[in-house]
Short mmCIF file of C-alpha atoms and ligand atoms in Angstrom, two decimals:
data_model
loop_
_atom_site.label_atom_id
_atom_site.label_comp_id
_atom_site.label_asym_id
_atom_site.label_seq_id
_atom_site.Cartn_x
_atom_site.Cartn_y
_atom_site.Cartn_z
CA MET A 2 -0.16 0.08 -0.07
CA LYS A 3 1.42 3.47 -0.96
CA THR A 4 1.73 5.96 2.05
CA LYS A 5 -0.54 8.84 1.98
CA LYS A 6 0.24 10.62 4.63
CA ILE A 7 3.74 11.28 6.75
CA LEU A 8 3.76 12.62 10.54
CA LEU A 9 6.45 12.83 12.77
CA PRO A 10 5.76 11.75 16.24
CA ASP A 11 6.11 14.62 18.87
CA ASN A 12 9.88 13.52 20.38
CA GLU A 13 11.21 13.80 16.95
CA LEU A 14 10.03 16.99 16.08
CA PRO A 15 12.46 19.95 14.92
CA ARG A 16 13.71 21.81 18.45
CA GLN A 17 15.36 24.53 16.14
CA TRP A 18 14.94 27.28 13.66
CA TYR A 19 16.51 27.70 10.64
CA ASN A 20 18.06 30.91 9.98
CA ILE A 21 19.14 31.17 6.11
CA VAL A 22 21.65 34.29 7.16
CA ALA A 23 24.10 32.36 8.12
CA ASP A 24 24.63 30.32 4.83
CA MET A 25 23.93 33.15 2.41
CA PRO A 26 26.68 33.95 -0.48
CA ASN A 27 25.74 37.42 0.27
CA ARG A 28 24.36 38.56 3.57
CA PRO A 29 21.20 40.88 3.17
CA LEU A 30 21.58 44.88 2.90
CA PRO A 31 20.80 46.97 5.99
CA LEU A 32 17.68 48.17 6.48
CA LEU A 33 18.03 52.38 6.17
CA HIS A 34 16.66 55.30 8.26
CA PRO A 35 14.56 56.94 5.78
CA GLY A 36 16.05 60.45 6.99
CA THR A 37 19.77 59.95 7.78
CA LYS A 38 20.11 57.02 5.11
CA GLN A 39 22.20 55.28 7.87
CA PRO A 40 21.44 51.76 8.66
CA VAL A 41 18.47 51.37 11.46
CA THR A 42 20.00 51.54 15.09
CA LYS A 43 18.75 48.85 17.24
CA GLU A 44 17.21 51.81 19.60
CA LEU A 45 14.63 52.64 16.78
CA MET A 46 13.86 48.72 16.13
CA ASN A 47 13.51 48.11 19.80
CA ARG A 48 10.79 50.91 20.09
CA ILE A 49 8.91 49.18 17.26
CA PHE A 50 9.19 45.34 17.53
CA VAL A 51 10.12 43.29 20.68
CA GLU A 52 13.51 43.23 21.47
CA GLU A 53 14.06 39.44 20.78
CA LEU A 54 12.38 39.94 17.89
CA VAL A 55 14.87 42.60 16.47
CA HIS A 56 17.90 40.28 17.99
CA GLN A 57 16.71 37.44 15.62
CA GLU A 58 16.10 39.95 12.97
CA MET A 59 19.81 40.73 13.24
CA SER A 60 21.24 37.44 13.90
CA THR A 61 24.00 35.44 11.75
CA GLU A 62 23.55 31.97 14.29
CA ARG A 63 22.24 29.50 12.15
CA PHE A 64 20.08 27.76 14.47
CA ILE A 65 17.85 29.17 16.90
CA ASP A 66 16.20 27.15 19.83
CA ILE A 67 12.29 27.11 20.14
CA PRO A 68 11.42 27.70 23.34
CA GLU A 69 9.80 24.91 25.44
CA ARG A 70 6.75 27.08 25.82
CA VAL A 71 6.50 27.86 22.26
CA GLN A 72 7.00 23.64 21.54
CA ASP A 73 4.38 23.37 23.79
CA ILE A 74 1.78 25.17 21.49
CA TYR A 75 3.41 23.97 18.44
CA ARG A 76 2.37 20.65 19.49
CA ILE A 77 -1.46 21.48 19.77
CA TRP A 78 -1.45 20.77 15.68
CA ARG A 79 2.55 20.18 15.03
CA CYS A 80 3.81 18.21 13.21
CA THR A 81 1.61 18.91 9.92
CA PRO A 82 0.88 16.16 7.64
CA LEU A 83 2.76 15.74 4.78
CA VAL A 84 0.35 14.33 2.18
CA ARG A 85 0.94 12.28 -1.16
CA ALA A 86 -1.60 14.12 -3.58
CA SER A 87 -2.46 10.57 -5.04
CA GLU A 88 -6.10 11.49 -5.60
CA LEU A 89 -4.57 14.51 -7.18
CA GLU A 90 -2.14 12.69 -9.31
CA LYS A 91 -4.70 10.58 -10.74
CA ALA A 92 -7.23 13.24 -12.01
CA LEU A 93 -3.77 14.55 -13.55
CA ASP A 94 -3.52 10.84 -15.18
CA LEU A 95 0.11 11.81 -14.45
CA PRO A 96 2.66 8.52 -15.26
CA SER A 97 3.78 7.01 -11.85
CA GLY A 98 7.54 8.44 -11.99
CA ILE A 99 5.91 12.18 -11.35
CA LYS A 100 4.54 12.25 -7.49
CA ILE A 101 3.03 15.79 -6.07
CA TYR A 102 3.09 15.76 -2.09
CA PHE A 103 1.95 18.86 -0.25
CA LYS A 104 2.78 19.89 3.44
CA ASN A 105 -0.90 20.51 5.18
CA GLU A 106 -0.45 23.89 7.13
CA SER A 107 -4.11 24.50 6.79
CA VAL A 108 -4.41 22.01 10.17
CA SER A 109 -3.48 24.53 12.35
CA PRO A 110 -6.36 26.32 14.71
CA ALA A 111 -6.20 29.33 12.48
CA GLY A 112 -6.10 27.70 9.39
CA SER A 113 -2.86 28.68 8.16
CA HIS A 114 0.74 28.78 8.62
CA LYS A 115 0.77 31.99 10.40
CA PRO A 116 0.68 31.19 13.83
CA ASN A 117 4.18 29.17 13.66
CA SER A 118 5.27 32.76 13.74
CA ALA A 119 2.12 34.47 15.86
CA VAL A 120 3.02 31.94 19.05
CA PRO A 121 6.60 32.85 19.04
CA GLN A 122 6.02 36.40 18.89
CA ALA A 123 3.41 36.39 21.72
CA TYR A 124 5.48 34.57 23.71
CA TYR A 125 8.72 37.13 23.32
CA ALA A 126 6.22 40.01 23.72
CA ALA A 127 4.96 38.27 26.73
CA ALA A 128 8.48 37.37 28.28
CA GLN A 129 9.77 41.25 27.74
CA GLY A 130 6.39 42.37 29.45
CA LEU A 131 4.87 44.23 27.29
CA ASN A 132 1.04 44.30 27.42
CA ARG A 133 -0.21 45.45 24.18
CA MET A 134 0.48 44.51 20.03
CA THR A 135 -0.54 46.39 17.19
CA THR A 136 -0.88 44.43 13.87
CA GLU A 137 -2.09 44.62 10.27
CA THR A 138 -3.81 41.53 8.12
CA GLY A 139 -4.47 41.71 4.19
CA GLY A 140 -6.67 38.57 3.87
CA GLY A 141 -7.18 38.29 7.62
CA GLN A 142 -5.21 34.96 8.53
CA TRP A 143 -2.20 36.95 10.12
CA GLY A 144 -4.44 38.88 12.57
CA SER A 145 -6.33 35.59 13.55
CA ALA A 146 -3.38 33.92 14.18
CA MET A 147 -1.77 36.90 15.77
CA SER A 148 -5.23 37.05 17.95
CA MET A 149 -5.24 33.34 19.14
CA ALA A 150 -1.32 34.05 19.79
CA ALA A 151 -1.70 37.10 22.19
CA GLU A 152 -4.84 35.81 24.15
CA MET A 153 -2.86 32.48 24.79
CA PHE A 154 -0.19 34.83 26.31
CA GLY A 155 -2.57 37.62 27.85
CA LEU A 156 -1.73 40.59 25.49
CA ASP A 157 -4.36 42.89 23.98
CA LEU A 158 -4.18 43.10 20.50
CA ARG A 159 -5.21 45.72 18.08
CA VAL A 160 -5.74 44.53 14.30
CA TYR A 161 -6.23 46.79 10.92
CA MET A 162 -7.44 44.65 8.62
CA VAL A 163 -7.52 46.03 4.69
CA LYS A 164 -10.64 47.24 4.24
CA VAL A 165 -11.60 44.86 1.33
CA SER A 166 -11.04 41.90 3.13
CA TYR A 167 -12.62 43.16 6.20
CA GLU A 168 -16.01 43.45 3.68
CA GLN A 169 -15.64 39.81 2.43
CA LYS A 170 -14.43 38.34 5.01
CA PRO A 171 -17.07 38.76 8.29
CA TYR A 172 -16.19 35.30 9.89
CA ARG A 173 -12.19 36.24 9.77
CA LYS A 174 -13.56 39.40 12.39
CA SER A 175 -15.42 37.21 14.13
CA MET A 176 -12.41 34.85 14.90
CA MET A 177 -10.60 37.55 15.90
CA ASN A 178 -13.01 39.15 18.04
CA THR A 179 -13.35 35.28 19.58
CA TRP A 180 -9.85 35.16 20.61
CA GLY A 181 -10.49 38.81 22.35
CA ALA A 182 -8.53 41.17 19.66
CA ASP A 183 -10.27 44.71 18.24
CA VAL A 184 -10.18 44.92 14.75
CA PHE A 185 -10.40 48.31 12.63
CA PRO A 186 -11.01 48.24 8.72
CA SER A 187 -8.22 50.05 6.75
CA PRO A 188 -7.96 52.59 6.11
CA SER A 189 -9.45 53.86 9.22
CA ASP A 190 -9.96 57.24 10.82
CA THR A 191 -8.18 56.18 14.00
CA THR A 192 -4.99 57.41 12.77
CA GLU A 193 -2.96 60.59 10.49
CA ALA A 194 -2.26 57.83 7.82
CA GLY A 195 -5.83 56.47 7.50
CA ARG A 196 -7.30 60.01 7.70
CA LYS A 197 -5.19 61.16 4.87
CA ILE A 198 -5.77 58.31 2.66
CA LEU A 199 -9.55 58.49 3.31
CA ALA A 200 -9.72 62.15 2.47
CA GLU A 201 -8.45 61.57 -1.02
CA ASN A 202 -10.70 58.57 -1.62
CA PRO A 203 -13.77 57.64 1.00
CA ASN A 204 -13.73 54.16 -1.00
CA ASP A 205 -10.49 53.12 -0.91
CA GLY A 206 -10.25 49.42 -0.45
CA GLY A 207 -7.15 49.26 1.49
CA SER A 208 -3.59 47.44 0.80
CA LEU A 209 -1.40 45.87 3.66
CA GLY A 210 1.04 48.88 2.95
CA THR A 211 -1.89 51.29 4.29
CA ALA A 212 -2.60 49.06 7.31
CA ILE A 213 0.69 48.60 8.19
CA SER A 214 1.39 52.53 8.51
CA GLU A 215 -1.56 52.60 10.63
CA ALA A 216 -0.53 49.88 12.82
CA VAL A 217 2.89 51.69 13.09
CA GLU A 218 1.76 55.03 13.77
CA MET A 219 -0.14 53.59 16.51
CA VAL A 220 2.98 51.97 17.83
CA MET A 221 4.66 55.12 17.72
CA THR A 222 2.03 57.34 19.54
CA HIS A 223 1.71 54.62 22.21
CA PRO A 224 5.18 53.80 24.34
CA ASP A 225 3.77 50.68 26.15
CA ALA A 226 2.76 48.86 22.52
CA ARG A 227 4.81 47.16 20.03
CA TYR A 228 4.03 46.38 16.32
CA CYS A 229 4.23 42.95 15.11
CA LEU A 230 4.57 41.83 11.42
CA GLY A 231 3.25 38.49 10.20
CA SER A 232 5.55 38.17 6.95
CA VAL A 233 8.69 39.77 5.26
CA MET A 234 10.73 40.21 8.03
CA ASN A 235 13.96 37.99 8.83
CA HIS A 236 12.64 37.08 12.04
CA VAL A 237 9.23 35.71 10.75
CA ILE A 238 10.64 33.30 7.72
CA LEU A 239 12.81 32.12 10.52
CA HIS A 240 9.92 30.88 12.53
CA GLN A 241 8.28 29.44 9.37
CA THR A 242 11.35 27.17 8.67
CA ILE A 243 9.43 24.58 10.81
CA ILE A 244 7.76 23.62 7.57
CA GLY A 245 10.47 23.05 5.93
CA GLU A 246 12.62 21.30 8.53
CA GLU A 247 9.76 18.85 9.08
CA THR A 248 9.08 18.17 5.68
CA LEU A 249 12.97 17.47 5.06
CA ARG A 250 12.03 14.78 7.88
CA GLN A 251 9.09 13.13 6.33
CA MET A 252 10.53 13.12 2.89
CA GLU A 253 12.75 11.14 4.40
CA MET A 254 10.27 8.73 5.45
CA THR A 255 8.98 8.58 2.09
CA GLY A 256 12.43 7.25 0.41
CA ASP A 257 11.40 10.46 -2.23
CA TYR A 258 13.39 13.67 -1.94
CA PRO A 259 12.22 16.99 -3.49
CA ASP A 260 13.20 17.76 -7.09
CA VAL A 261 10.90 21.04 -6.54
CA VAL A 262 9.73 22.86 -3.48
CA ILE A 263 6.65 24.96 -4.42
CA GLY A 264 5.34 28.14 -2.14
CA CYS A 265 2.87 30.56 -2.80
CA PHE A 266 4.57 34.45 -2.32
CA GLY A 267 3.40 37.11 -0.44
CA GLY A 268 6.24 38.49 1.51
CA GLY A 269 7.73 35.37 1.51
CA SER A 270 7.32 33.52 4.83
CA ASN A 271 5.55 30.17 3.67
CA PHE A 272 7.86 30.08 0.88
CA GLY A 273 10.78 30.72 2.83
CA GLY A 274 9.83 28.61 5.15
CA ILE A 275 8.89 25.30 3.17
CA ALA A 276 12.10 26.11 0.84
CA PHE A 277 15.05 27.31 2.84
CA PRO A 278 15.77 23.96 4.59
CA PHE A 279 16.09 22.66 1.33
CA LEU A 280 18.08 25.81 0.05
CA ARG A 281 20.46 24.84 2.93
CA GLU A 282 20.73 21.32 1.84
CA ASN A 283 21.52 22.70 -1.93
CA LEU A 284 24.63 24.94 -0.58
CA ALA A 285 25.58 22.64 2.33
CA LYS A 286 25.43 19.13 0.19
CA GLY A 287 25.03 20.05 -3.46
CA ARG A 288 21.53 19.06 -3.87
CA LYS A 289 19.78 20.16 -6.34
CA THR A 290 16.12 20.94 -5.72
CA ARG A 291 14.57 23.79 -7.59
CA LEU A 292 12.48 26.13 -5.34
CA ILE A 293 9.67 27.57 -6.79
CA ALA A 294 7.94 31.35 -5.56
CA ALA A 295 4.60 31.37 -6.79
CA GLU A 296 2.92 35.18 -6.91
CA PRO A 297 -0.16 36.60 -8.51
CA THR A 298 0.24 38.06 -12.02
CA CYS A 299 -1.24 41.22 -10.49
CA CYS A 300 1.35 41.72 -7.86
CA PRO A 301 4.43 40.25 -9.39
CA LYS A 302 6.99 41.77 -7.48
CA LEU A 303 9.58 39.01 -8.07
CA THR A 304 9.40 38.46 -11.60
CA ARG A 305 8.76 42.26 -12.68
CA GLY A 306 9.63 44.26 -9.67
CA LYS A 307 12.97 45.89 -9.01
CA PHE A 308 15.76 45.60 -6.54
CA GLU A 309 15.71 48.67 -4.93
CA TYR A 310 15.74 50.56 -1.38
CA ASP A 311 11.59 50.93 -0.76
CA PHE A 312 9.56 51.81 1.96
CA GLY A 313 7.48 48.90 3.52
CA ASP A 314 4.25 50.81 3.85
CA VAL A 315 2.20 53.34 2.03
CA ALA A 316 2.92 56.52 3.80
CA GLY A 317 6.48 55.72 4.25
CA PHE A 318 7.03 55.13 8.22
CA THR A 319 9.08 52.02 7.88
CA PRO A 320 12.44 51.76 7.80
CA LEU A 321 13.91 51.45 4.16
CA ILE A 322 14.00 47.98 3.00
CA PRO A 323 16.08 46.73 0.22
CA MET A 324 14.05 44.10 -1.88
CA PHE A 325 12.09 43.45 -5.01
CA THR A 326 9.41 45.64 -5.07
CA LEU A 327 7.11 47.34 -7.60
CA GLY A 328 7.10 50.68 -5.25
CA HIS A 329 5.22 51.30 -2.14
CA GLU A 330 2.71 53.46 -3.90
CA PHE A 331 1.98 50.41 -6.07
CA HIS A 332 -2.19 49.48 -5.82
CA PRO A 333 -3.04 45.79 -6.30
CA ALA A 334 -6.50 45.15 -7.86
CA ASP A 335 -8.43 43.64 -5.37
CA ILE A 336 -7.67 40.30 -6.06
CA HIS A 337 -9.33 37.26 -3.58
CA ALA A 338 -5.90 36.28 -2.55
CA GLY A 339 -5.25 38.90 -0.12
CA GLY A 340 -2.28 37.71 1.49
CA LEU A 341 -0.14 37.64 -1.89
CA ARG A 342 -1.18 41.78 -2.37
CA TYR A 343 1.83 43.30 -0.93
CA HIS A 344 4.31 45.20 -3.06
CA GLY A 345 7.80 43.89 -1.60
CA ALA A 346 9.23 40.95 -0.68
CA GLY A 347 11.72 40.37 2.24
CA THR A 348 15.16 41.28 2.28
CA THR A 349 16.63 37.70 2.77
CA ALA A 350 14.21 36.32 -0.13
CA SER A 351 15.13 39.41 -2.41
CA GLN A 352 18.93 39.05 -1.69
CA LEU A 353 18.97 35.23 -2.52
CA TYR A 354 16.40 35.79 -5.39
CA LYS A 355 19.02 38.06 -7.16
CA ASP A 356 21.49 35.87 -6.97
CA GLY A 357 19.34 33.31 -8.09
CA LEU A 358 19.07 30.97 -5.61
CA PHE A 359 15.43 30.25 -6.36
CA GLU A 360 12.91 30.57 -9.10
CA ALA A 361 9.70 32.64 -9.73
CA VAL A 362 6.71 32.41 -11.79
CA ASP A 363 3.71 34.78 -11.79
CA ILE A 364 0.09 33.02 -12.11
CA GLU A 365 -3.42 34.45 -12.95
CA GLN A 366 -6.32 34.31 -10.52
CA VAL A 367 -8.97 32.35 -12.77
CA GLU A 368 -6.07 29.37 -13.27
CA SER A 369 -5.21 29.74 -9.67
CA LEU A 370 -8.66 29.21 -8.37
CA ALA A 371 -9.21 26.25 -10.93
CA ALA A 372 -6.46 24.52 -9.50
CA GLY A 373 -7.93 25.19 -5.99
CA VAL A 374 -11.27 23.83 -7.42
CA LEU A 375 -9.58 20.57 -9.07
CA PHE A 376 -7.70 20.20 -5.59
CA ALA A 377 -10.97 20.34 -3.74
CA LYS A 378 -12.65 18.08 -5.69
CA THR A 379 -9.87 15.33 -5.58
CA GLU A 380 -8.03 15.84 -2.12
CA GLY A 381 -11.04 17.24 -0.67
CA ILE A 382 -9.51 20.23 0.92
CA ILE A 383 -10.47 23.73 -0.32
CA PRO A 384 -7.60 25.97 -0.06
CA ALA A 385 -6.68 29.17 0.97
CA PRO A 386 -7.02 31.33 -2.81
CA GLU A 387 -3.67 32.21 -2.04
CA SER A 388 -2.19 28.48 -1.85
CA THR A 389 -3.74 27.88 -4.73
CA HIS A 390 -1.37 29.89 -6.82
CA ALA A 391 1.22 26.99 -5.46
CA ILE A 392 -1.35 24.37 -6.51
CA ARG A 393 -1.29 25.89 -10.47
CA ALA A 394 2.24 25.82 -10.35
CA ALA A 395 2.78 22.30 -8.61
CA ILE A 396 0.29 21.41 -11.55
CA ASP A 397 2.34 23.24 -14.15
CA GLU A 398 5.70 21.87 -13.25
CA ALA A 399 4.08 18.21 -13.34
CA GLU A 400 2.65 18.77 -16.73
CA LYS A 401 6.27 19.98 -17.42
CA ALA A 402 7.91 16.74 -16.47
CA ARG A 403 5.35 14.77 -18.48
CA GLU A 404 5.77 16.95 -21.76
CA ALA A 405 9.82 16.06 -21.22
CA GLY A 406 9.41 12.48 -20.57
CA GLU A 407 10.88 13.11 -17.43
CA ASP A 408 10.44 11.62 -13.28
CA ARG A 409 9.72 14.26 -11.06
CA THR A 410 8.91 14.28 -6.72
CA ILE A 411 7.04 18.10 -6.51
CA VAL A 412 6.36 19.20 -2.81
CA PHE A 413 4.09 22.14 -2.28
CA ASN A 414 3.18 24.21 0.94
CA LEU A 415 -0.53 23.94 1.29
CA SER A 416 -0.30 27.73 3.10
CA GLY A 417 -4.07 27.48 4.28
CA HIS A 418 -7.65 26.04 4.07
CA GLY A 419 -10.19 28.53 2.48
CA VAL A 420 -12.96 27.67 4.47
CA ILE A 421 -13.66 31.62 5.53
CA ASP A 422 -12.63 32.57 2.07
CA LEU A 423 -15.47 31.35 0.05
CA TYR A 424 -16.17 34.60 -1.44
CA ALA A 425 -13.71 34.06 -4.04
CA TYR A 426 -14.95 30.63 -4.74
CA GLU A 427 -18.37 31.91 -4.80
CA GLN A 428 -16.91 34.23 -7.33
CA TYR A 429 -15.06 31.82 -9.74
CA LEU A 430 -18.02 29.53 -9.42
CA SER A 431 -20.43 31.84 -11.23
CA GLY A 432 -17.93 33.21 -13.76
CA ALA A 433 -17.73 36.21 -12.49
CA LEU A 434 -14.09 36.15 -11.67
CA LYS A 435 -11.54 37.49 -13.78
CA ASN A 436 -7.68 37.48 -14.63
CA TYR A 437 -5.82 40.97 -14.21
CA THR A 438 -3.47 41.87 -16.96
CA LEU A 439 -0.99 44.59 -15.39
CA SER A 440 0.82 46.79 -18.21
CA ASP A 441 3.92 47.74 -18.00
CA ALA A 442 3.06 51.10 -17.85
CA GLU A 443 1.41 50.71 -14.40
CA ILE A 444 4.21 48.72 -13.48
CA ALA A 445 6.65 51.58 -14.45
CA LYS A 446 4.27 54.51 -12.81
CA THR A 447 5.43 53.28 -9.29
CA VAL A 448 8.72 51.52 -9.92
CA SER A 449 10.40 55.29 -11.36
CA ARG A 450 9.59 56.69 -8.40
CA LEU A 451 11.71 54.59 -6.65
CA GLU A 452 14.82 56.56 -8.01
CA LYS A 453 14.49 59.23 -5.94
CA LEU A 454 14.74 57.12 -2.57
CA ALA A 455 18.38 55.77 -3.83
C1 PLP B 515 -0.35 35.33 4.33
C2 PLP B 515 -0.81 33.81 3.85
C3 PLP B 515 0.35 33.79 2.56
C4 PLP B 515 1.21 35.03 2.26
O1 PLP B 515 2.18 34.86 3.02
P1 PLP B 515 3.80 34.68 2.88
O2 PLP B 515 4.46 35.50 3.78
O3 PLP B 515 4.14 34.73 1.87
O4 PLP B 515 3.50 33.32 3.45
C5 PLP B 515 -0.15 32.66 1.71
N1 PLP B 515 -1.12 31.85 1.87
C6 PLP B 515 -1.93 31.88 3.34
C7 PLP B 515 -2.62 31.21 3.39
C8 PLP B 515 -1.61 33.11 4.26
O5 PLP B 515 -2.42 33.13 5.42
#
């Protein structure tokens, strides 16, 4: 009988996160203070973020111990299953040499990979004696995960949620409220940044960039609060490597080793989380696993963006970040994969991409949702709209292998389920969902403004 699902026993769970910075051929460039253009000081970072997270952000240590208390909470849902997508393979009529596996991060309480970082972030905040946190959320997954984690460690949480998602996904707000968080649609009238945007356009649907501006402004005006982020930063990707570390051990149990590892790409945390441990194996042991980031066609920062210093938010409150970006003023179309609507990629992922250590593809939303529906009909799980980009990319890889007459073992990260994001499926099934083609001129408009910053 073929193995369908691979799990690790509790006592074999990884006890350390992996920090790719230790093994990068070129280390990431520093974040710069927008005023002085000098590297940001630890003091400023500590004013915005939790101290231990700033320490991890700048760390070059290869492995970082996962605190016991965090391991305890991880064990509520970890290890997550690695599943052979044999039903999907059958539907695609793949030859036996082409195998598809998926790592199922949708089994967490919040329904995505996000709690892998939310839990340690809340843990370190509580350990520092803080009692108030602020964050933003795009699709609502990070806000949900952080709400759960904040509650577990006795922290108050305020969440700025991108307004289009707030309106499309009322149950996300209910989840956050159930875990005790306060949720505001962004742009909101609770901050200068939000009020300015609303004055220009009262119907602005918001973006992650805008929500970050609001959350950071809130922290800068409340000395007892700290800000936390669900993607982009090194420390977030570090926490997410628990995914890849488990996958490595689970793949060993199958007797296969991946030729291709795929993750959808918003800021890079679930992609880096599954891919960077395999990248370490490439760098250290000469393995040749191809790593593929799947981004949406309407927000193509890797495939069509530029590597520059740019702000992480629309208002320009954050440090300048060296990254592949479409420009911080880029306003992505209101697609359903809210978690992928971010203008930039994280610094480590950006440097690694610049150095040619992983690949990127862009995927249209109608094609990605079609892949999501096929996955739901075969493997049963309704994937998050974000994750459908990875599924599409995995199917494309399988088809290419078939055309080339090659064997291929493909692993993708199922970053979350879509049971709270059914609006996207409704639109798709009714035929109302459209692809959105982004012209070069549109990209040039916001990317060309970057030159002035450097
Ligand atoms: C947040 C999210 C993403 C995108 O963020 P990354 O940091 O790039 O992983 C993708 N999938 C799901 C389900 C998410 O919640």
